[in-house]
Coordinates of C-alpha atoms in Angstrom, one line a residue:
Chain A
X1 CA -16.2 17.7 -3.3
X2 CA -12.5 17.9 -2.0
X3 CA -10.8 18.5 -5.4
X4 CA -13.6 20.6 -6.8
X5 CA -11.8 23.1 -9.8
X6 CA -8.6 20.6 -9.8
X7 CA -7.6 19.7 -13.7
X8 CA -6.1 16.6 -14.4
X9 CA -4.7 15.8 -17.6
X10 CA -3.7 11.5 -17.9
X11 CA -2.0 10.2 -20.9
X12 CA -3.5 6.8 -21.0
X13 CA -1.7 3.8 -20.5
X14 CA -2.8 0.4 -18.5
X15 CA -4.4 0.1 -15.0
X16 CA -2.0 2.3 -12.2
X17 CA -2.5 5.1 -14.3
X18 CA -6.1 5.2 -15.1
X19 CA -6.8 4.2 -11.8
X20 CA -5.0 6.9 -10.0
X21 CA -6.8 9.4 -12.4
X22 CA -10.3 7.9 -11.6
X23 CA -9.8 8.2 -8.1
X24 CA -8.9 11.6 -8.2
X25 CA -12.2 12.3 -10.8
X26 CA -14.3 10.0 -8.0
X27 CA -13.3 13.1 -5.6
X28 CA -14.4 16.0 -7.8
X29 CA -11.5 16.4 -10.3
X30 CA -11.5 17.3 -13.9
X31 CA -9.7 14.7 -15.5
X32 CA -8.9 14.6 -19.3
X33 CA -8.0 11.3 -20.5
X34 CA -5.2 12.0 -23.5
X35 CA -5.5 8.6 -25.8
X36 CA -4.1 7.5 -29.2
X37 CA -5.8 8.2 -32.0
X38 CA -7.1 4.9 -33.9
X39 CA -6.9 3.1 -30.2
X40 CA -9.7 1.5 -28.5
X41 CA -11.0 1.8 -25.4
X42 CA -9.6 1.8 -21.8
X43 CA -8.8 -1.8 -21.6
X44 CA -8.6 -1.4 -17.9
X45 CA -12.3 -0.2 -17.7
X46 CA -11.8 2.7 -15.0
X47 CA -12.9 5.6 -17.2
X48 CA -15.1 6.8 -14.8
X49 CA -15.8 10.3 -14.3
X50 CA -13.3 11.2 -17.4
X51 CA -13.3 13.1 -20.8
X52 CA -11.7 11.6 -23.6
X53 CA -9.4 13.7 -25.9
X54 CA -7.7 11.9 -28.7
X55 CA -4.8 13.1 -29.9
X56 CA -1.2 12.0 -31.5
X57 CA 1.4 13.0 -29.6
X58 CA 4.2 11.8 -31.4
X59 CA 3.3 14.7 -33.6
X60 CA 5.4 17.6 -33.1
X61 CA 2.2 19.4 -33.1
X62 CA 0.4 17.1 -31.0
X63 CA 2.9 17.1 -28.1
X64 CA 2.7 21.4 -28.6
X65 CA -1.2 20.4 -28.5
X66 CA -0.3 19.3 -25.2
X67 CA 1.6 21.9 -23.8
X68 CA -1.2 24.4 -24.3
X69 CA -3.3 21.7 -22.0
X70 CA -0.6 21.6 -19.5
X71 CA 0.0 25.3 -19.1
X72 CA -3.4 25.4 -17.3
X73 CA -3.7 22.5 -15.6
X74 CA -2.7 21.2 -12.1
X75 CA -1.9 17.8 -12.8
X76 CA -0.3 15.7 -15.4
X77 CA -0.3 11.8 -15.0
X78 CA 1.9 10.4 -17.3
X79 CA 2.9 6.3 -17.6
X80 CA 5.8 6.2 -20.1
X81 CA 9.2 4.9 -19.6
X82 CA 12.1 7.1 -18.3
X83 CA 13.1 9.4 -21.0
X84 CA 10.0 9.1 -23.3
X85 CA 8.3 12.6 -22.4
X86 CA 11.2 14.3 -22.5
X87 CA 12.1 12.8 -26.3
X88 CA 8.4 14.4 -27.2
X89 CA 10.1 17.9 -25.8
X90 CA 7.2 17.4 -23.4
X91 CA 9.3 16.7 -19.7
X92 CA 8.8 18.2 -16.7
X93 CA 11.9 21.3 -17.0
X94 CA 9.7 22.7 -20.5
X95 CA 6.2 21.8 -18.6
X96 CA 7.1 23.4 -15.5
X97 CA 8.6 26.4 -17.2
X98 CA 5.5 27.0 -19.1
X99 CA 3.2 25.9 -15.8
X100 CA 5.5 26.4 -12.4
X101 CA 2.2 25.2 -10.6
X102 CA 2.0 21.9 -12.3
X103 CA 2.1 18.8 -10.5
X104 CA 4.2 16.2 -13.1
X105 CA 3.5 12.9 -11.6
X106 CA 5.3 10.1 -13.1
X107 CA 3.6 6.6 -12.5
X108 CA 6.2 4.1 -13.6
X109 CA 7.2 0.3 -12.5
X110 CA 10.8 0.6 -12.0
X111 CA 11.1 4.1 -11.3
X112 CA 12.6 7.2 -13.4
X113 CA 16.3 5.9 -12.8
X114 CA 18.4 3.1 -12.1
X115 CA 19.6 -0.4 -14.1
X116 CA 15.9 -1.4 -15.1
X117 CA 14.2 1.9 -15.3
X118 CA 14.0 1.9 -19.7
X119 CA 12.7 -2.1 -19.3
X120 CA 9.2 -3.7 -20.0
X121 CA 7.8 -5.0 -16.6
X122 CA 4.5 -5.7 -15.4
X123 CA 2.8 -6.3 -11.6
X124 CA 4.5 -9.2 -11.4
X125 CA 7.4 -7.8 -11.9
X126 CA 7.8 -5.0 -9.7
X127 CA 6.4 -7.0 -7.4
X128 CA 9.5 -9.7 -7.5
X129 CA 12.2 -7.1 -7.5
X130 CA 10.6 -5.3 -4.7
X131 CA 11.3 -8.1 -1.9
X132 CA 7.7 -9.0 -1.3
X133 CA 6.7 -11.6 -3.4
X134 CA 8.8 -13.7 -2.1
X135 CA 7.3 -13.4 1.3
X136 CA 3.5 -14.5 -0.6
X137 CA 3.1 -18.5 -1.0
X138 CA 2.1 -21.3 0.1
X139 CA 4.1 -23.6 2.2
X140 CA 6.0 -25.9 -0.7
X141 CA 5.0 -23.8 -3.8
X142 CA 6.1 -21.5 -5.6
X143 CA 5.6 -17.7 -4.3
X144 CA 2.0 -16.2 -5.8
X145 CA 1.6 -13.1 -6.7
X146 CA -2.3 -11.9 -5.8
X147 CA -3.6 -10.7 -9.3
X148 CA -1.9 -7.4 -9.9
X149 CA -3.8 -5.6 -6.9
X150 CA -0.2 -5.0 -5.0
X151 CA 1.6 -3.3 -7.4
X152 CA -0.2 -2.0 -9.8
X153 CA -2.9 -0.6 -7.7
X154 CA -1.5 -0.9 -4.5
X155 CA 2.1 0.0 -4.4
X156 CA 1.5 2.1 -7.8
X157 CA -2.0 3.9 -8.6
X158 CA -3.2 4.5 -5.2
X159 CA 0.3 5.4 -3.6
X160 CA 0.5 8.1 -6.7
X161 CA -2.5 9.5 -5.9
X162 CA -1.1 10.2 -2.2
X163 CA 1.8 11.7 -3.7
X164 CA -0.1 13.9 -6.0
X165 CA -2.4 15.1 -2.5
X166 CA 1.0 15.6 -1.0
X167 CA 1.9 18.0 -3.7
X168 CA -1.4 19.6 -3.7
X169 CA -1.7 20.3 -0.3
X170 CA 2.3 21.5 -0.6
X171 CA 1.4 23.6 -3.4
X172 CA -1.2 25.8 -0.9
X173 CA 1.8 27.1 1.2
X174 CA 4.4 27.2 -1.4
X175 CA 2.7 27.8 -4.8
X176 CA 4.8 25.5 -6.8
X177 CA 4.3 22.1 -8.2
X178 CA 6.6 19.5 -7.7
X179 CA 7.9 16.5 -10.0
X180 CA 6.7 13.2 -8.5
X181 CA 8.5 9.9 -9.4
X182 CA 6.0 7.0 -8.3
X183 CA 7.2 3.7 -8.8
X184 CA 5.6 0.3 -8.4
X185 CA 8.7 -1.7 -7.0
X186 CA 9.5 1.0 -4.3
X187 CA 5.6 2.2 -3.5
X188 CA 5.1 -1.6 -2.9
X189 CA 7.9 -1.6 -0.6
X190 CA 7.2 1.0 1.4
X191 CA 3.3 0.1 1.3
X192 CA 4.9 -3.5 3.3
X193 CA 6.9 -1.9 5.5
X194 CA 5.5 -3.5 8.0
X195 CA 7.7 -7.0 6.7
X196 CA 11.0 -5.2 6.9
X197 CA 10.4 -3.8 10.1
X198 CA 8.7 -7.1 11.8
X199 CA 11.7 -9.2 10.3
X200 CA 13.5 -10.2 13.5
X201 CA 10.3 -10.9 15.2
X202 CA 9.2 -14.5 15.8
X203 CA 6.0 -13.2 13.0
X204 CA 8.4 -14.7 10.5
X205 CA 10.6 -17.1 12.2
X206 CA 9.1 -20.3 10.2
X207 CA 9.8 -20.7 6.5
X208 CA 7.4 -19.1 4.1
X209 CA 3.8 -20.3 4.6
X210 CA 4.2 -21.9 7.6
X211 CA 3.9 -18.5 9.8
X212 CA 0.7 -17.0 11.4
X213 CA -0.1 -14.2 8.6
X214 CA 0.9 -16.5 5.7
X215 CA -1.1 -19.4 5.6
X216 CA 0.8 -21.3 8.5
X217 CA -1.8 -21.2 11.3
X218 CA -4.8 -23.0 11.4
X219 CA -6.7 -20.1 12.8
X220 CA -5.7 -17.7 10.0
X221 CA -6.7 -19.2 6.6
X222 CA -9.4 -20.1 4.4
X223 CA -11.7 -23.4 4.8
X224 CA -14.0 -25.2 2.1
X225 CA -17.5 -25.7 3.1
X226 CA -20.1 -28.4 2.1
X227 CA -21.5 -26.7 -0.9
X228 CA -17.6 -26.1 -2.0
X229 CA -17.7 -22.1 -1.1
X230 CA -15.4 -21.0 1.0
X231 CA -15.4 -19.3 5.0
X232 CA -12.1 -17.2 6.3
X233 CA -11.1 -17.4 9.7
X234 CA -8.8 -15.1 11.4
X235 CA -9.3 -15.8 15.2
X236 CA -5.7 -14.7 16.4
X237 CA -6.1 -13.3 20.0
X238 CA -7.3 -16.1 22.5
X239 CA -10.7 -15.0 23.2
X240 CA -11.4 -14.9 19.5
X241 CA -9.9 -18.2 19.2
X242 CA -12.3 -19.6 22.0
X243 CA -15.1 -18.2 20.3
X244 CA -14.1 -20.0 16.9
X245 CA -13.4 -23.4 18.8
X246 CA -16.8 -23.3 20.7
X247 CA -18.8 -22.3 16.9
X248 CA -16.7 -25.4 15.7
X249 CA -17.5 -27.9 18.2
X250 CA -19.5 -26.8 20.7
X251 CA -18.6 -26.8 24.2
X252 CA -16.0 -30.2 23.5
X253 CA -12.2 -29.9 24.6
X254 CA -9.8 -29.2 22.2
X255 CA -6.0 -29.0 22.2
X256 CA -4.7 -25.2 23.0
X257 CA -4.4 -23.0 20.6
X258 CA -0.7 -23.0 20.2
X259 CA 0.0 -27.0 19.4
X260 CA -3.4 -27.1 17.4
Chain B
X1 CA 8.9 18.6 4.0
X2 CA 5.4 18.5 2.9
X3 CA 3.3 18.5 6.2
X4 CA 5.7 20.6 8.0
X5 CA 3.4 21.6 10.9
X6 CA 0.9 19.3 10.8
X7 CA -0.1 17.8 14.2
X8 CA -1.6 14.4 14.5
X9 CA -2.6 12.3 17.3
X10 CA -2.7 8.9 16.9
X11 CA -4.4 6.3 19.3
X12 CA -2.2 2.9 19.3
X13 CA -3.8 -0.1 17.9
X14 CA -2.5 -2.3 15.4
X15 CA -0.9 -2.8 12.0
X16 CA -3.5 0.0 9.5
X17 CA -3.3 2.8 12.0
X18 CA 0.5 3.1 13.3
X19 CA 1.0 2.7 9.2
X20 CA -1.1 5.5 8.6
X21 CA 0.5 8.0 11.1
X22 CA 4.1 6.6 10.2
X23 CA 3.4 7.5 6.6
X24 CA 2.0 11.0 8.1
X25 CA 5.3 11.3 10.2
X26 CA 7.6 10.7 7.4
X27 CA 5.9 13.5 4.9
X28 CA 7.1 15.9 8.2
X29 CA 3.8 15.6 10.0
X30 CA 4.2 15.4 14.0
X31 CA 2.9 12.5 15.0
X32 CA 2.2 11.7 19.3
X33 CA 1.5 7.7 19.7
X34 CA -1.3 7.7 22.6
X35 CA -0.5 4.3 24.3
X36 CA -2.3 2.8 27.5
X37 CA 0.1 2.9 30.4
X38 CA 2.3 -0.6 31.1
X39 CA 1.2 -1.5 27.1
X40 CA 4.3 -2.9 25.5
X41 CA 5.7 -1.4 22.2
X42 CA 3.9 -1.4 18.9
X43 CA 4.4 -4.8 18.1
X44 CA 3.9 -3.9 13.9
X45 CA 7.2 -1.8 14.9
X46 CA 6.1 1.1 12.8
X47 CA 6.7 3.6 15.5
X48 CA 9.6 6.0 12.6
X49 CA 9.4 9.5 13.6
X50 CA 6.6 9.2 16.5
X51 CA 6.8 10.7 19.8
X52 CA 4.9 8.1 22.5
X53 CA 2.4 9.5 25.3
X54 CA 1.1 7.0 27.8
X55 CA -2.3 8.0 28.9
X56 CA -5.6 5.7 30.5
X57 CA -8.4 6.9 28.2
X58 CA -10.6 5.1 30.5
X59 CA -10.2 7.5 33.3
X60 CA -12.2 10.6 32.7
X61 CA -9.8 12.8 33.7
X62 CA -7.2 11.1 30.9
X63 CA -9.9 11.4 28.5
X64 CA -9.9 14.9 28.9
X65 CA -6.1 15.9 28.5
X66 CA -6.9 13.9 25.4
X67 CA -9.5 16.8 24.4
X68 CA -6.7 19.4 25.8
X69 CA -4.7 17.5 22.6
X70 CA -7.2 17.5 20.0
X71 CA -8.1 21.0 20.5
X72 CA -4.8 21.8 19.2
X73 CA -4.4 19.3 17.1
X74 CA -4.4 19.2 12.8
X75 CA -5.5 15.1 12.7
X76 CA -7.2 12.7 14.9
X77 CA -6.4 8.8 14.0
X78 CA -8.4 6.2 15.9
X79 CA -8.6 2.7 15.0
X80 CA -11.3 1.7 17.8
X81 CA -14.9 -0.2 16.6
X82 CA -17.8 2.1 16.4
X83 CA -19.2 3.7 19.4
X84 CA -15.8 2.7 21.9
X85 CA -14.9 6.6 21.5
X86 CA -18.3 7.8 22.3
X87 CA -18.7 6.0 25.2
X88 CA -15.4 7.7 26.4
X89 CA -17.3 11.3 25.4
X90 CA -14.2 12.0 22.8
X91 CA -16.7 11.3 19.6
X92 CA -16.3 13.7 16.9
X93 CA -19.4 15.7 18.2
X94 CA -17.8 16.6 20.9
X95 CA -13.6 17.2 20.1
X96 CA -14.8 18.9 16.5
X97 CA -16.8 21.7 18.7
X98 CA -13.8 21.9 20.5
X99 CA -12.0 22.1 17.1
X100 CA -13.5 22.6 14.3
X101 CA -10.6 22.1 12.1
X102 CA -9.9 18.8 13.5
X103 CA -10.2 15.9 10.8
X104 CA -11.1 13.0 12.6
X105 CA -10.1 9.9 11.1
X106 CA -11.7 6.6 12.1
X107 CA -9.8 3.4 10.5
X108 CA -11.5 0.3 11.5
X109 CA -12.4 -3.1 9.4
X110 CA -15.8 -2.8 9.0
X111 CA -16.8 0.5 9.0
X112 CA -19.0 2.7 11.5
X113 CA -22.2 1.4 10.4
X114 CA -23.4 -2.0 9.3
X115 CA -24.6 -5.2 11.1
X116 CA -20.2 -6.1 11.2
X117 CA -19.2 -2.8 12.6
X118 CA -18.9 -3.7 16.3
X119 CA -17.7 -6.9 15.2
X120 CA -13.6 -8.1 15.8
X121 CA -12.1 -9.2 12.8
X122 CA -8.6 -9.1 11.5
X123 CA -7.0 -7.9 7.7
X124 CA -8.4 -12.2 6.1
X125 CA -11.8 -10.8 7.2
X126 CA -12.1 -7.8 5.5
X127 CA -10.8 -9.1 2.6
X128 CA -13.3 -12.0 2.6
X129 CA -16.3 -9.3 3.3
X130 CA -14.7 -7.4 0.0
X131 CA -15.4 -10.1 -2.3
X132 CA -11.9 -9.6 -2.9
X133 CA -10.6 -12.9 -1.3
X134 CA -12.4 -14.9 -3.6
X135 CA -10.3 -14.3 -6.7
X136 CA -6.8 -14.6 -5.4
X137 CA -5.8 -18.2 -5.2
X138 CA -4.3 -20.6 -7.3
X139 CA -6.2 -23.6 -9.5
X140 CA -8.2 -26.3 -7.1
X141 CA -6.7 -24.7 -3.9
X142 CA -8.8 -22.2 -1.0
X143 CA -8.5 -18.7 -1.5
X144 CA -5.7 -17.7 -0.3
X145 CA -4.9 -13.9 1.5
X146 CA -1.3 -12.2 0.7
X147 CA -0.1 -11.8 4.1
X148 CA -2.4 -9.0 5.7
X149 CA -0.9 -6.2 2.9
X150 CA -4.5 -5.5 0.9
X151 CA -6.7 -4.9 3.8
X152 CA -4.6 -3.4 6.9
X153 CA -2.3 -1.9 4.8
X154 CA -3.6 -1.0 1.5
X155 CA -7.5 -1.1 1.3
X156 CA -6.7 0.1 5.4
X157 CA -3.5 2.2 6.2
X158 CA -2.9 3.8 2.8
X159 CA -6.2 4.8 2.1
X160 CA -6.7 6.0 5.3
X161 CA -3.8 8.3 4.6
X162 CA -5.2 9.5 1.5
X163 CA -8.4 10.5 3.1
X164 CA -6.9 12.5 5.6
X165 CA -4.5 14.5 2.8
X166 CA -8.2 14.6 0.9
X167 CA -9.5 16.5 3.8
X168 CA -6.6 18.5 4.9
X169 CA -6.5 20.1 1.1
X170 CA -10.4 20.6 1.3
X171 CA -9.3 22.4 4.7
X172 CA -7.2 24.8 2.9
X173 CA -10.4 26.4 1.3
X174 CA -13.4 25.4 3.6
X175 CA -11.3 26.1 6.9
X176 CA -12.8 23.3 8.1
X177 CA -11.9 19.4 9.3
X178 CA -14.1 16.3 8.5
X179 CA -14.8 12.8 9.9
X180 CA -13.3 10.0 8.0
X181 CA -15.1 6.7 8.0
X182 CA -12.2 4.4 6.3
X183 CA -12.8 0.7 6.7
X184 CA -10.8 -2.1 5.0
X185 CA -13.6 -4.0 3.6
X186 CA -14.3 -0.7 1.3
X187 CA -11.3 0.6 0.9
X188 CA -9.9 -2.9 -0.9
X189 CA -12.7 -3.3 -2.9
X190 CA -12.6 0.4 -3.8
X191 CA -8.7 -0.5 -4.4
X192 CA -9.6 -3.5 -6.1
X193 CA -12.3 -1.5 -8.2
X194 CA -10.4 -3.5 -12.3
X195 CA -11.7 -6.9 -11.2
X196 CA -15.8 -5.5 -11.0
X197 CA -15.3 -3.3 -14.1
X198 CA -13.6 -5.5 -16.0
X199 CA -15.8 -8.9 -14.1
X200 CA -17.4 -9.5 -18.0
X201 CA -14.2 -9.0 -19.5
X202 CA -12.1 -12.1 -20.9
X203 CA -9.7 -11.4 -18.7
X204 CA -11.7 -13.5 -15.8
X205 CA -13.5 -16.1 -18.2
X206 CA -11.6 -18.7 -16.7
X207 CA -12.5 -20.2 -13.0
X208 CA -10.3 -18.9 -10.2
X209 CA -6.1 -19.7 -10.7
X210 CA -6.7 -20.3 -14.4
X211 CA -6.8 -16.9 -16.1
X212 CA -3.9 -14.8 -17.1
X213 CA -3.6 -12.6 -13.8
X214 CA -4.6 -15.4 -11.2
X215 CA -1.8 -18.1 -11.7
X216 CA -3.1 -19.6 -14.9
X217 CA -0.7 -18.2 -17.7
X218 CA 2.8 -19.7 -17.8
X219 CA 3.6 -16.5 -19.2
X220 CA 2.4 -14.8 -16.1
X221 CA 3.6 -16.5 -12.7
X222 CA 7.0 -17.7 -11.0
X223 CA 9.6 -20.7 -11.3
X224 CA 11.8 -22.3 -9.6
X225 CA 15.3 -22.0 -10.3
X226 CA 18.0 -25.1 -10.1
X227 CA 19.5 -23.6 -6.5
X228 CA 16.2 -23.8 -5.3
X229 CA 15.2 -19.8 -5.6
X230 CA 12.4 -18.3 -8.1
X231 CA 12.2 -16.4 -10.9
X232 CA 9.0 -14.0 -11.7
X233 CA 7.5 -14.4 -15.4
X234 CA 5.5 -11.6 -16.9
X235 CA 5.7 -11.2 -20.1
X236 CA 1.9 -10.5 -21.6
X237 CA 2.3 -8.8 -24.6
X238 CA 3.5 -10.7 -27.7
X239 CA 6.7 -9.0 -28.2
X240 CA 7.5 -9.1 -24.7
X241 CA 6.8 -13.1 -25.2
X242 CA 8.9 -13.9 -28.2
X243 CA 12.1 -12.4 -26.1
X244 CA 11.2 -14.8 -23.2
X245 CA 10.7 -17.7 -25.7
X246 CA 13.9 -17.0 -27.2
X247 CA 15.7 -16.4 -23.4
X248 CA 14.5 -19.7 -22.4
X249 CA 16.1 -21.4 -25.6
X250 CA 12.8 -22.4 -27.0
X251 CA 11.4 -22.0 -30.4
X252 CA 7.8 -20.5 -31.0
X253 CA 7.2 -22.2 -33.9
X254 CA 7.5 -25.4 -31.7
X255 CA 5.0 -24.3 -28.7
X256 CA 1.4 -23.6 -29.1
X257 CA 0.0 -20.3 -29.2
X258 CA 0.8 -18.0 -26.7
X259 CA -2.9 -17.1 -25.7
X260 CA -4.0 -21.0 -26.2
X261 CA -5.5 -21.5 -22.7
X262 CA -6.6 -25.3 -23.2
X263 CA -2.3 -25.7 -23.5
X264 CA -1.4 -23.8 -20.5
X265 CA -1.3 -26.3 -17.9
X266 CA 1.3 -28.2 -20.6
X267 CA 3.2 -24.9 -21.0
X268 CA 3.6 -24.9 -17.5
X269 CA 5.5 -27.7 -17.4
X270 CA 7.7 -26.9 -19.8
X271 CA 8.4 -23.6 -18.6
X272 CA 9.1 -25.3 -15.3
X273 CA 11.8 -27.6 -16.5
X274 CA 13.6 -24.9 -18.6
X275 CA 13.8 -23.1 -15.6
X276 CA 14.9 -25.9 -13.8
X277 CA 18.2 -26.1 -15.4
X278 CA 19.7 -22.8 -14.4
X279 CA 20.8 -21.0 -11.5
X280 CA 18.8 -17.8 -10.1
X281 CA 21.7 -15.3 -11.2
X282 CA 22.2 -17.6 -14.6
X283 CA 18.5 -16.7 -15.0
X284 CA 19.5 -13.1 -14.7
X285 CA 22.7 -13.1 -17.0
X286 CA 20.1 -14.2 -19.5
X287 CA 17.4 -11.9 -18.8
X288 CA 18.8 -8.5 -16.9
X289 CA 18.5 -5.7 -19.6
X290 CA 16.0 -7.1 -21.8
X291 CA 12.4 -6.7 -22.3
X292 CA 11.4 -10.1 -21.4
X293 CA 9.7 -9.2 -18.2
X294 CA 11.8 -11.6 -16.4
X295 CA 12.4 -10.6 -13.0
X296 CA 14.2 -12.5 -9.8
X297 CA 11.9 -12.8 -6.9
X298 CA 14.5 -11.1 -4.8
X299 CA 14.0 -12.1 -0.7
X300 CA 13.5 -9.1 1.8
X301 CA 17.4 -9.1 2.6
X302 CA 18.8 -9.4 -1.5
X303 CA 16.4 -6.1 -2.5
X304 CA 18.6 -3.9 -0.3
X305 CA 21.5 -4.9 -2.4
X306 CA 20.2 -5.4 -5.6
X307 CA 21.6 -3.2 -8.2
X308 CA 18.4 -1.3 -9.4
X309 CA 18.0 0.1 -5.3
X310 CA 21.4 0.3 -4.9
X311 CA 21.2 2.6 -7.9
X312 CA 18.2 4.3 -6.4
X313 CA 18.7 4.5 -2.9
X314 CA 16.0 2.7 -2.3
X315 CA 16.4 1.3 1.4
X316 CA 17.3 3.2 4.4
X317 CA 19.0 2.4 7.4
X318 CA 18.5 4.1 10.8
X319 CA 20.4 4.4 14.2
X320 CA 19.9 0.7 14.8
X321 CA 21.7 -0.2 11.5
X322 CA 17.7 -2.2 10.4
X323 CA 17.2 -1.6 7.0
X324 CA 13.5 -0.8 5.6
X325 CA 11.9 0.9 2.6
X326 CA 12.5 4.6 1.9
X327 CA 9.4 6.8 1.7
X328 CA 7.2 6.6 -1.7
X329 CA 6.5 8.3 -3.7
X330 CA 9.2 10.6 -4.2
X331 CA 9.0 14.1 -4.4
X332 CA 10.9 16.4 -6.2
X333 CA 10.8 19.8 -3.7
X334 CA 9.2 18.7 -0.7
X335 CA 10.6 14.7 -0.3
X336 CA 10.0 12.6 3.1
X337 CA 12.4 12.7 5.8
X338 CA 12.0 9.5 7.4
X339 CA 13.7 9.9 11.2
X340 CA 16.9 8.4 11.7
X341 CA 16.1 7.3 15.3
X342 CA 14.6 4.6 17.2
X343 CA 11.3 3.7 17.6
X344 CA 9.8 5.5 20.9
X345 CA 9.5 3.8 23.9
X346 CA 5.8 3.6 25.2
X347 CA 5.7 7.0 27.3
X348 CA 8.7 7.9 26.7
X349 CA 8.0 11.6 25.7
X350 CA 4.8 12.2 28.0
X351 CA 5.9 14.6 30.2
X352 CA 7.4 16.9 26.9
X353 CA 4.4 16.2 24.9
X354 CA 1.9 17.4 27.9
X355 CA 4.7 20.5 28.8
X356 CA 4.2 21.9 24.6
X357 CA 0.2 21.3 24.8
X358 CA 0.3 23.6 27.4
X359 CA -0.1 21.3 30.9
X360 CA 1.7 22.9 34.2
X361 CA 4.5 21.1 36.1
X362 CA 1.7 20.9 38.3
X363 CA -1.0 19.1 36.4
X364 CA 1.5 17.0 34.8
X365 CA 2.7 15.6 38.2
X366 CA -0.6 15.6 39.4
X367 CA -1.6 13.7 36.7
X368 CA 1.2 11.0 37.0
X369 CA 0.8 10.7 40.8
X370 CA -3.1 9.4 40.2
X371 CA -1.6 7.0 37.2
X372 CA -3.9 8.8 34.6
X373 CA -0.5 9.2 32.8
X374 CA 2.7 7.2 32.3
X375 CA 6.7 8.3 31.8
X376 CA 9.1 6.3 30.6
X377 CA 12.0 8.9 30.3
X378 CA 15.0 7.3 28.8
X379 CA 17.4 8.8 30.9
X380 CA 20.4 10.8 29.4
X381 CA 23.9 8.8 30.3
X382 CA 26.1 11.1 31.3

């Protein structure tokens, strides 16, 4: 497998971190999930392929145990707010002095710096602060967060896996690890670069919910069926739109796509 | 940079492919974007850091040019429906026989096999077929696709970058390339594994739109402010919820229990009435710096000027003064260095690329006069 022999230490947290570590485990890494003694199972249920170590990091001897693990590991994945690891004497300077090859991945909502970096938050907050939430939602309604998929998983967990893979690849040349600041605000914004890049194009000239891709167009949306189920329509190009019309109405004439 | 020296050939397509290649370029790869002669610019506008070669792949001599490029490249990224490359004699068996180290990335909607694999589609269709779309949308409304972010970019482009990075890493051990079937239906589903994994938990016990994470809860949604703007509330944990109530000027003992789902519709109305009384700026005054999990819903323009982004330098500009997000994540030693230049014109670098790949002046001239390639060099102003 691609990540055969790679050793990952995951410090337990919610959704984004567990997903990131699960992807690494799926592709062959050996993942140790470090959980607080007395805590319950991973509520995100993303523990596939991992082994669990219950360890009290708040005790100095517990932190020392983690230090020994990291001395022999390839990746540390920690989800705590900026400053927490440093307080436990487990910051990157210390752990990378022990092990210069260690890839220290820090996966948070707001990042390692900035006025929001020590605040609590959830997917919807990171999505809001990224600018992306303002574009999502129907005409006349409030912006709508698509569950916790965009910030927690796409801009968060998956983007962090990417950073870890970049660092692992780079390490095959330099022999050194790096510190990764993977945060959901910036990750979600970067994922959605297309929005900023096409901001001035006709794609977004109408208010939210009235454009082609955000629910405005009759040929790019969902419809309810007779049995209360739904069909998705995405017929943008004229030749595909023709087939849509044909499928709906047979050979009847119908107004042109632009005015419908 | 992390991908220094890596050579990528991107066959032009819409959104997912260009995004995938842009990420590789941002992190240091040299990306050649191959476009059809006579085609316009990349409508996705994701050409940052790339060079453009205009080449007619449908002509056998055009396909032969691509073959020569791939013989010396690390990654080929193609976005065509299953079978198209094979028809052009540019399938993986042929290109990897020339170059066993080639990573052949195939980024499609439906994948290289399966009953839908030769059909047209867009983000909303892949999202629908993945199962994920069925979970997204308000109570009493049809499912709603969040623009084309989930399938095109997350489950598509980004997932493909991941596959390419996995293959590049693996190649440092095996010396060999691989074929990657990156498709948006499976990529979006895998990204959303959490949904299947928690399907039986209480997180999803109510119908769509009535759960905590899909718009049902008054403490996990957006509210309109007095000035027609919006605030986002994500106060799930009790201690954060307390701070939310406090900031709203309400009293917890006068309200139903946070998790009393029957009371949620009423609570939403109550919170909405409170939020409507102050402006976005006033709410930020109250909630910024607290753990109430209440944040402004910033617009694409506002975010560039927001304190947090400014302090972090989260947005970059380019020679055309357009702002876009800085590449993520941040790597301490080998950060991404996104190009400052504008996107390339179609065929702007055709000749210089072919020259670099060992084509002679005569060959290039012949290809040009036979209209296999197109060169739209921008003349330098004197």
